PDB file of C-alpha atoms and ligand atoms in Angstrom:
ATOM      1  CA  MET X   1      -0.745  17.897  -5.465  1.00  0.00           C
ATOM      2  CA  LYS X   2       2.198  16.571  -2.672  1.00  0.00           C
ATOM      3  CA  GLN X   3       3.327  13.542  -3.422  1.00  0.00           C
ATOM      4  CA  LYS X   4       2.866  11.119  -1.015  1.00  0.00           C
ATOM      5  CA  MET X   5       4.216   8.129   0.938  1.00  0.00           C
ATOM      6  CA  LEU X   6       2.393   6.031   3.520  1.00  0.00           C
ATOM      7  CA  VAL X   7       4.969   4.274   5.850  1.00  0.00           C
ATOM      8  CA  ILE X   8       2.777   1.581   8.208  1.00  0.00           C
ATOM      9  CA  SER X   9       4.818   0.097  11.312  1.00  0.00           C
ATOM     10  CA  ALA X  10       4.026  -2.850  13.432  1.00  0.00           C
ATOM     11  CA  HIS X  11       5.046  -1.057  16.807  1.00  0.00           C
ATOM     12  CA  PRO X  12       6.010   2.652  17.561  1.00  0.00           C
ATOM     13  CA  GLY X  13      10.344   2.194  17.151  1.00  0.00           C
ATOM     14  CA  ASP X  14      10.108   0.436  14.072  1.00  0.00           C
ATOM     15  CA  PHE X  15       9.470   2.806  11.372  1.00  0.00           C
ATOM     16  CA  VAL X  16      12.092   5.186  13.397  1.00  0.00           C
ATOM     17  CA  TRP X  17      14.608   2.631  13.217  1.00  0.00           C
ATOM     18  CA  ARG X  18      13.982   1.233   9.600  1.00  0.00           C
ATOM     19  CA  SER X  19      12.876   4.578   8.151  1.00  0.00           C
ATOM     20  CA  ALA X  20      13.663   7.435   9.535  1.00  0.00           C
ATOM     21  CA  GLY X  21      16.457   9.071   7.773  1.00  0.00           C
ATOM     22  CA  THR X  22      13.782   8.238   4.504  1.00  0.00           C
ATOM     23  CA  ILE X  23      10.891   9.476   5.806  1.00  0.00           C
ATOM     24  CA  ALA X  24      13.063  13.043   6.368  1.00  0.00           C
ATOM     25  CA  LYS X  25      14.599  12.841   2.882  1.00  0.00           C
ATOM     26  CA  TYR X  26      11.408  12.346   1.827  1.00  0.00           C
ATOM     27  CA  VAL X  27       9.727  15.061   3.941  1.00  0.00           C
ATOM     28  CA  SER X  28      12.510  17.840   2.453  1.00  0.00           C
ATOM     29  CA  ASP X  29      11.675  16.403  -0.656  1.00  0.00           C
ATOM     30  CA  GLY X  30       8.328  18.554   0.189  1.00  0.00           C
ATOM     31  CA  TRP X  31       6.583  14.855   0.383  1.00  0.00           C
ATOM     32  CA  GLN X  32       3.485  14.112   2.850  1.00  0.00           C
ATOM     33  CA  VAL X  33       4.112  11.339   4.823  1.00  0.00           C
ATOM     34  CA  ARG X  34       1.812   9.743   6.999  1.00  0.00           C
ATOM     35  CA  ILE X  35       2.644   6.505   9.555  1.00  0.00           C
ATOM     36  CA  ILE X  36      -0.031   4.448  10.591  1.00  0.00           C
ATOM     37  CA  CYS X  37       1.450   2.292  13.719  1.00  0.00           C
ATOM     38  CA  LEU X  38      -0.450  -0.660  14.332  1.00  0.00           C
ATOM     39  CA  SER X  39       0.320  -0.959  18.316  1.00  0.00           C
ATOM     40  CA  TYR X  40       2.097   0.923  20.821  1.00  0.00           C
ATOM     41  CA  GLY X  41       4.250  -2.654  21.025  1.00  0.00           C
ATOM     42  CA  ALA X  42       4.086  -2.577  24.778  1.00  0.00           C
ATOM     43  CA  ARG X  43       4.560  -6.331  24.871  1.00  0.00           C
ATOM     44  CA  GLY X  44       7.237  -7.027  22.652  1.00  0.00           C
ATOM     45  CA  GLU X  45       9.301  -3.688  22.682  1.00  0.00           C
ATOM     46  CA  SER X  46       8.702  -2.546  26.420  1.00  0.00           C
ATOM     47  CA  ALA X  47      10.862  -4.650  28.951  1.00  0.00           C
ATOM     48  CA  ALA X  48      12.755  -1.370  29.943  1.00  0.00           C
ATOM     49  CA  PHE X  49       9.840   0.277  30.587  1.00  0.00           C
ATOM     50  CA  TYR X  50       8.013  -2.196  33.048  1.00  0.00           C
ATOM     51  CA  LYS X  51      11.585  -2.086  35.105  1.00  0.00           C
ATOM     52  CA  THR X  52      10.349   1.433  36.102  1.00  0.00           C
ATOM     53  CA  GLY X  53       7.096  -0.352  37.941  1.00  0.00           C
ATOM     54  CA  GLY X  54       4.695   1.400  35.538  1.00  0.00           C
ATOM     55  CA  ASP X  55       1.509  -0.836  34.118  1.00  0.00           C
ATOM     56  CA  TYR X  56       0.490  -1.862  30.853  1.00  0.00           C
ATOM     57  CA  ALA X  57      -1.188   0.939  29.949  1.00  0.00           C
ATOM     58  CA  ALA X  58       1.100   3.748  31.041  1.00  0.00           C
ATOM     59  CA  CYS X  59       3.406   1.745  28.859  1.00  0.00           C
ATOM     60  CA  CYS X  60       0.776   2.590  25.474  1.00  0.00           C
ATOM     61  CA  GLU X  61       0.777   6.514  26.266  1.00  0.00           C
ATOM     62  CA  VAL X  62       4.005   6.501  27.167  1.00  0.00           C
ATOM     63  CA  ARG X  63       5.035   4.552  23.778  1.00  0.00           C
ATOM     64  CA  LYS X  64       2.518   6.574  22.022  1.00  0.00           C
ATOM     65  CA  ALA X  65       3.888   9.574  23.323  1.00  0.00           C
ATOM     66  CA  GLU X  66       7.756   8.783  21.977  1.00  0.00           C
ATOM     67  CA  ALA X  67       6.238   7.763  18.429  1.00  0.00           C
ATOM     68  CA  ALA X  68       4.568  11.172  18.224  1.00  0.00           C
ATOM     69  CA  GLY X  69       7.805  12.974  19.523  1.00  0.00           C
ATOM     70  CA  ALA X  70       9.478  11.210  16.813  1.00  0.00           C
ATOM     71  CA  ALA X  71       7.021  11.398  14.123  1.00  0.00           C
ATOM     72  CA  GLU X  72       6.979  15.375  14.738  1.00  0.00           C
ATOM     73  CA  ALA X  73      10.904  15.482  14.348  1.00  0.00           C
ATOM     74  CA  LEU X  74      10.715  14.047  11.152  1.00  0.00           C
ATOM     75  CA  GLY X  75       7.583  16.136   9.893  1.00  0.00           C
ATOM     76  CA  ALA X  76       5.374  13.386   9.226  1.00  0.00           C
ATOM     77  CA  GLU X  77       2.247  12.793  10.449  1.00  0.00           C
ATOM     78  CA  ILE X  78       1.226   9.713  12.585  1.00  0.00           C
ATOM     79  CA  CYS X  79      -2.074   7.654  13.444  1.00  0.00           C
ATOM     80  CA  PHE X  80      -2.224   4.852  15.911  1.00  0.00           C
ATOM     81  CA  SER X  81      -4.429   1.902  15.552  1.00  0.00           C
ATOM     82  CA  GLY X  82      -4.210   0.585  19.038  1.00  0.00           C
ATOM     83  CA  TYR X  83      -3.650  -3.079  18.125  1.00  0.00           C
ATOM     84  CA  GLU X  84      -2.209  -5.423  21.323  1.00  0.00           C
ATOM     85  CA  ASP X  85       1.140  -6.902  20.176  1.00  0.00           C
ATOM     86  CA  PHE X  86       2.849 -10.243  20.706  1.00  0.00           C
ATOM     87  CA  CYS X  87       0.957 -11.830  18.376  1.00  0.00           C
ATOM     88  CA  LEU X  88      -0.491  -8.749  16.371  1.00  0.00           C
ATOM     89  CA  ASP X  89      -3.566  -9.656  14.875  1.00  0.00           C
ATOM     90  CA  MET X  90      -4.382  -8.984  11.237  1.00  0.00           C
ATOM     91  CA  SER X  91      -8.353 -10.263  11.095  1.00  0.00           C
ATOM     92  CA  PRO X  92      -9.878  -9.650   8.001  1.00  0.00           C
ATOM     93  CA  GLU X  93     -11.807  -6.631   9.097  1.00  0.00           C
ATOM     94  CA  ARG X  94      -7.976  -4.875  10.078  1.00  0.00           C
ATOM     95  CA  ILE X  95      -6.944  -5.787   6.605  1.00  0.00           C
ATOM     96  CA  ARG X  96      -9.879  -4.510   5.054  1.00  0.00           C
ATOM     97  CA  LYS X  97      -9.882  -1.811   7.754  1.00  0.00           C
ATOM     98  CA  LEU X  98      -6.166  -0.688   6.322  1.00  0.00           C
ATOM     99  CA  ALA X  99      -6.925  -1.352   2.420  1.00  0.00           C
ATOM    100  CA  GLU X 100      -9.618   1.352   3.203  1.00  0.00           C
ATOM    101  CA  ASP X 101      -6.963   3.728   4.755  1.00  0.00           C
ATOM    102  CA  ILE X 102      -4.518   2.896   1.914  1.00  0.00           C
ATOM    103  CA  LEU X 103      -7.634   4.003  -0.868  1.00  0.00           C
ATOM    104  CA  ALA X 104      -8.354   6.984   1.193  1.00  0.00           C
ATOM    105  CA  PHE X 105      -4.689   8.410   1.974  1.00  0.00           C
ATOM    106  CA  GLU X 106      -3.611   7.213  -2.313  1.00  0.00           C
ATOM    107  CA  PRO X 107      -0.260   7.516  -1.235  1.00  0.00           C
ATOM    108  CA  ASP X 108       2.713   6.785  -4.005  1.00  0.00           C
ATOM    109  CA  ILE X 109       4.971   5.034  -2.013  1.00  0.00           C
ATOM    110  CA  ILE X 110       4.582   2.587   0.769  1.00  0.00           C
ATOM    111  CA  LEU X 111       7.102   1.346   3.110  1.00  0.00           C
ATOM    112  CA  THR X 112       6.436  -1.460   6.049  1.00  0.00           C
ATOM    113  CA  HIS X 113       7.562  -4.574   7.259  1.00  0.00           C
ATOM    114  CA  ASP X 114       9.509  -7.059   4.914  1.00  0.00           C
ATOM    115  CA  THR X 115       7.578 -10.164   4.672  1.00  0.00           C
ATOM    116  CA  GLY X 116      10.637 -12.505   5.292  1.00  0.00           C
ATOM    117  CA  LYS X 117      11.062 -14.986   8.372  1.00  0.00           C
ATOM    118  CA  ASP X 118      11.014 -12.609  10.909  1.00  0.00           C
ATOM    119  CA  ARG X 119      11.800 -15.556  14.134  1.00  0.00           C
ATOM    120  CA  VAL X 120      12.951 -12.678  16.191  1.00  0.00           C
ATOM    121  CA  ASN X 121       9.777 -10.691  15.887  1.00  0.00           C
ATOM    122  CA  PRO X 122       6.760 -12.026  14.146  1.00  0.00           C
ATOM    123  CA  ASP X 123       4.491  -8.750  14.122  1.00  0.00           C
ATOM    124  CA  HIS X 124       7.402  -7.734  11.624  1.00  0.00           C
ATOM    125  CA  MET X 125       6.272 -10.493   9.504  1.00  0.00           C
ATOM    126  CA  ILE X 126       2.705 -10.576  10.161  1.00  0.00           C
ATOM    127  CA  THR X 127       2.444  -6.643   9.504  1.00  0.00           C
ATOM    128  CA  GLY X 128       4.025  -6.953   5.569  1.00  0.00           C
ATOM    129  CA  ARG X 129       1.951  -9.595   4.639  1.00  0.00           C
ATOM    130  CA  ALA X 130      -1.076  -7.849   6.495  1.00  0.00           C
ATOM    131  CA  VAL X 131      -0.201  -4.698   4.397  1.00  0.00           C
ATOM    132  CA  LEU X 132       0.517  -6.748   0.732  1.00  0.00           C
ATOM    133  CA  GLU X 133      -2.662  -8.325   1.345  1.00  0.00           C
ATOM    134  CA  ALA X 134      -4.983  -4.918   2.208  1.00  0.00           C
ATOM    135  CA  TYR X 135      -2.714  -3.452  -1.114  1.00  0.00           C
ATOM    136  CA  GLU X 136      -4.202  -5.893  -3.058  1.00  0.00           C
ATOM    137  CA  THR X 137      -7.540  -5.228  -1.943  1.00  0.00           C
ATOM    138  CA  ALA X 138      -7.199  -1.798  -2.138  1.00  0.00           C
ATOM    139  CA  ALA X 139      -5.821  -2.935  -5.378  1.00  0.00           C
ATOM    140  CA  GLU X 140      -9.095  -4.916  -6.732  1.00  0.00           C
ATOM    141  CA  SER X 141     -11.072  -1.161  -5.909  1.00  0.00           C
ATOM    142  CA  GLY X 142      -9.209   1.155  -8.133  1.00  0.00           C
ATOM    143  CA  MET X 143      -6.234   1.881  -6.126  1.00  0.00           C
ATOM    144  CA  LYS X 144      -3.296   3.314  -8.565  1.00  0.00           C
ATOM    145  CA  TYR X 145      -0.081   1.501  -8.636  1.00  0.00           C
ATOM    146  CA  ALA X 146       2.176   2.446  -5.749  1.00  0.00           C
ATOM    147  CA  PRO X 147       5.563   0.671  -5.341  1.00  0.00           C
ATOM    148  CA  VAL X 148       6.020  -1.271  -1.827  1.00  0.00           C
ATOM    149  CA  PHE X 149       9.045  -1.539  -0.035  1.00  0.00           C
ATOM    150  CA  GLY X 150      10.368  -3.640   3.007  1.00  0.00           C
ATOM    151  CA  PHE X 151      12.109  -2.230   5.820  1.00  0.00           C
ATOM    152  CA  GLU X 152      15.609  -3.804   7.163  1.00  0.00           C
ATOM    153  CA  PRO X 153      15.078  -5.916  10.017  1.00  0.00           C
ATOM    154  CA  MET X 154      17.636  -5.912  12.612  1.00  0.00           C
ATOM    155  CA  ASN X 155      18.517  -9.380  12.295  1.00  0.00           C
ATOM    156  CA  PRO X 156      18.780  -9.801   8.424  1.00  0.00           C
ATOM    157  CA  GLU X 157      20.364 -12.853   8.077  1.00  0.00           C
ATOM    158  CA  LEU X 158      17.864 -14.532  10.197  1.00  0.00           C
ATOM    159  CA  CYS X 159      15.020 -13.404   8.279  1.00  0.00           C
ATOM    160  CA  GLY X 160      15.782 -14.245   4.771  1.00  0.00           C
ATOM    161  CA  TYR X 161      15.900 -10.216   4.082  1.00  0.00           C
ATOM    162  CA  LYS X 162      17.993  -9.156   0.907  1.00  0.00           C
ATOM    163  CA  ALA X 163      18.719  -5.331   0.016  1.00  0.00           C
ATOM    164  CA  ASP X 164      17.305  -4.350  -2.713  1.00  0.00           C
ATOM    165  CA  VAL X 165      17.715  -0.398  -2.164  1.00  0.00           C
ATOM    166  CA  TYR X 166      19.572   1.554  -0.613  1.00  0.00           C
ATOM    167  CA  ILE X 167      18.818   5.237   0.531  1.00  0.00           C
ATOM    168  CA  ASP X 168      21.844   7.812   1.237  1.00  0.00           C
ATOM    169  CA  ILE X 169      20.310   9.319   4.374  1.00  0.00           C
ATOM    170  CA  THR X 170      24.006  11.519   4.991  1.00  0.00           C
ATOM    171  CA  GLU X 171      21.889  15.103   4.359  1.00  0.00           C
ATOM    172  CA  VAL X 172      19.385  13.951   7.027  1.00  0.00           C
ATOM    173  CA  TRP X 173      21.104  11.610   9.945  1.00  0.00           C
ATOM    174  CA  ASP X 174      20.323  14.160  12.211  1.00  0.00           C
ATOM    175  CA  GLN X 175      16.662  14.285  12.615  1.00  0.00           C
ATOM    176  CA  LYS X 176      16.970  10.486  12.541  1.00  0.00           C
ATOM    177  CA  VAL X 177      19.472  11.252  15.492  1.00  0.00           C
ATOM    178  CA  LYS X 178      16.884  13.172  16.677  1.00  0.00           C
ATOM    179  CA  ALA X 179      13.631  10.816  16.107  1.00  0.00           C
ATOM    180  CA  MET X 180      15.833   7.906  17.588  1.00  0.00           C
ATOM    181  CA  GLU X 181      16.187   9.617  20.888  1.00  0.00           C
ATOM    182  CA  CYS X 182      12.328   9.906  21.370  1.00  0.00           C
ATOM    183  CA  MET X 183      12.988   6.488  22.140  1.00  0.00           C
ATOM    184  CA  GLN X 184      13.596   6.338  25.520  1.00  0.00           C
ATOM    185  CA  THR X 185      12.242   2.643  25.715  1.00  0.00           C
ATOM    186  CA  GLN X 186      14.762   1.154  23.457  1.00  0.00           C
ATOM    187  CA  LYS X 187      17.400   3.681  23.582  1.00  0.00           C
ATOM    188  CA  LYS X 188      19.649   0.652  23.800  1.00  0.00           C
ATOM    189  CA  SER X 189      19.110   0.098  20.100  1.00  0.00           C
ATOM    190  CA  ARG X 190      20.132   3.537  19.141  1.00  0.00           C
ATOM    191  CA  ALA X 191      23.919   2.308  18.730  1.00  0.00           C
ATOM    192  CA  ALA X 192      23.079  -0.402  16.915  1.00  0.00           C
ATOM    193  CA  TYR X 193      21.086   1.019  14.142  1.00  0.00           C
ATOM    194  CA  GLU X 194      23.485   4.214  14.224  1.00  0.00           C
ATOM    195  CA  GLU X 195      26.239   0.835  13.424  1.00  0.00           C
ATOM    196  CA  LYS X 196      23.758  -0.121  10.715  1.00  0.00           C
ATOM    197  CA  ALA X 197      23.892   2.874   8.630  1.00  0.00           C
ATOM    198  CA  VAL X 198      27.313   2.926   8.458  1.00  0.00           C
ATOM    199  CA  PHE X 199      27.639  -0.164   7.370  1.00  0.00           C
ATOM    200  CA  ARG X 200      25.032   0.127   4.654  1.00  0.00           C
ATOM    201  CA  ALA X 201      26.554   3.364   3.894  1.00  0.00           C
ATOM    202  CA  SER X 202      29.755   1.355   2.470  1.00  0.00           C
ATOM    203  CA  TYR X 203      27.681  -0.906   0.152  1.00  0.00           C
ATOM    204  CA  ALA X 204      26.501   2.202  -0.758  1.00  0.00           C
ATOM    205  CA  ALA X 205      29.561   4.158  -1.182  1.00  0.00           C
ATOM    206  CA  GLY X 206      31.569   0.977  -2.921  1.00  0.00           C
ATOM    207  CA  ARG X 207      29.435  -1.016  -5.425  1.00  0.00           C
ATOM    208  CA  GLY X 208      26.375   1.362  -5.247  1.00  0.00           C
ATOM    209  CA  GLY X 209      28.788   4.199  -6.411  1.00  0.00           C
ATOM    210  CA  ASN X 210      27.640   7.019  -4.252  1.00  0.00           C
ATOM    211  CA  LYS X 211      30.849   8.201  -2.840  1.00  0.00           C
ATOM    212  CA  GLY X 212      29.542  11.025  -0.421  1.00  0.00           C
ATOM    213  CA  CYS X 213      27.198   8.775   1.350  1.00  0.00           C
ATOM    214  CA  ARG X 214      28.348   7.876   4.923  1.00  0.00           C
ATOM    215  CA  TYR X 215      24.827   6.700   6.535  1.00  0.00           C
ATOM    216  CA  ALA X 216      22.293   4.610   4.381  1.00  0.00           C
ATOM    217  CA  GLU X 217      19.008   2.695   4.815  1.00  0.00           C
ATOM    218  CA  THR X 218      17.600  -0.307   3.317  1.00  0.00           C
ATOM    219  CA  PHE X 219      14.399  -1.993   1.838  1.00  0.00           C
ATOM    220  CA  SER X 220      13.652  -4.788   0.285  1.00  0.00           C
ATOM    221  CA  ARG X 221      11.109  -4.395  -2.813  1.00  0.00           C
ATOM    222  CA  PHE X 222       7.797  -6.022  -3.170  1.00  0.00           C
ATOM    223  CA  PHE X 223       7.410  -5.894  -7.153  1.00  0.00           C
ATOM    224  CA  PRO X 224       9.569  -5.612 -10.402  1.00  0.00           C
ATOM    225  CA  ILE X 225      10.679  -1.881 -11.638  1.00  0.00           C
ATOM    226  CA  CYS X 226       9.255  -1.368 -14.830  1.00  0.00           C
ATOM    227  CA  GLU X 227      11.145   1.541 -16.538  1.00  0.00           C
ATOM    228  CA  PHE X 228       9.496   2.125 -19.905  1.00  0.00           C
ATOM    229  CA  ASP X 229      12.427   4.209 -21.777  1.00  0.00           C
ATOM    230  CA  ASP X 230      15.857   3.533 -20.126  1.00  0.00           C
ATOM    231  CA  PHE X 231      17.131   1.326 -17.522  1.00  0.00           C
ATOM    232  CA  ALA X 232      16.780   2.752 -14.357  1.00  0.00           C
ATOM    233  CA  VAL X 233      20.186   4.338 -13.231  1.00  0.00           C
TER     234      VAL X 233
HETATM  235 ZN1  LIG N   1       8.675  -4.146  16.241  1.00  0.00          ZN
END
């Protein structure tokens, strides 16, 4: 049976900017990857769309299509919760639904937003905390252990973010570019995330010891690593 990665994204662009390379890498390694996109980001991350004169409903359709295109480019499944963003309301009922989705998918790894103080976009912090609550709810119902990793936010210094894990995405960079190009409403973000990937690769190539790394994504870690035999190297 395939190993499974579950990616939980507040808005359509988040999983693309922050984890598209990692998703493509795991898909190429034979993993099944499912993305849950909680909202269409039609209030908080779609300012460019409204300059074209479209309304909220049209924006939701456009953002949904962009995210679906990006997921397809990465070889991942995607489903949409359709919640309103800014501010994302993760009520107890929605957290229980998320717990049910986690239990049903049985992931081996979960990626989502870091739970730090995201002063730029509170939906990201709300999502990270909701996923952690849903995870604990699922764990109480017998879910198997799955490590949870947090996306790197756009402004890590403002969010108290610390990178714990660097993923070398050099070999799948072209796929990340294709996914980023699907996000036409936020096309101005692409250059910034390319610069971030190059910057993070310099760390991975230096103190990370991965000399061939040209592009990297980073993640925070929600749980400690427990190795039974050796140090992780
Ligand atoms: Zn977002």
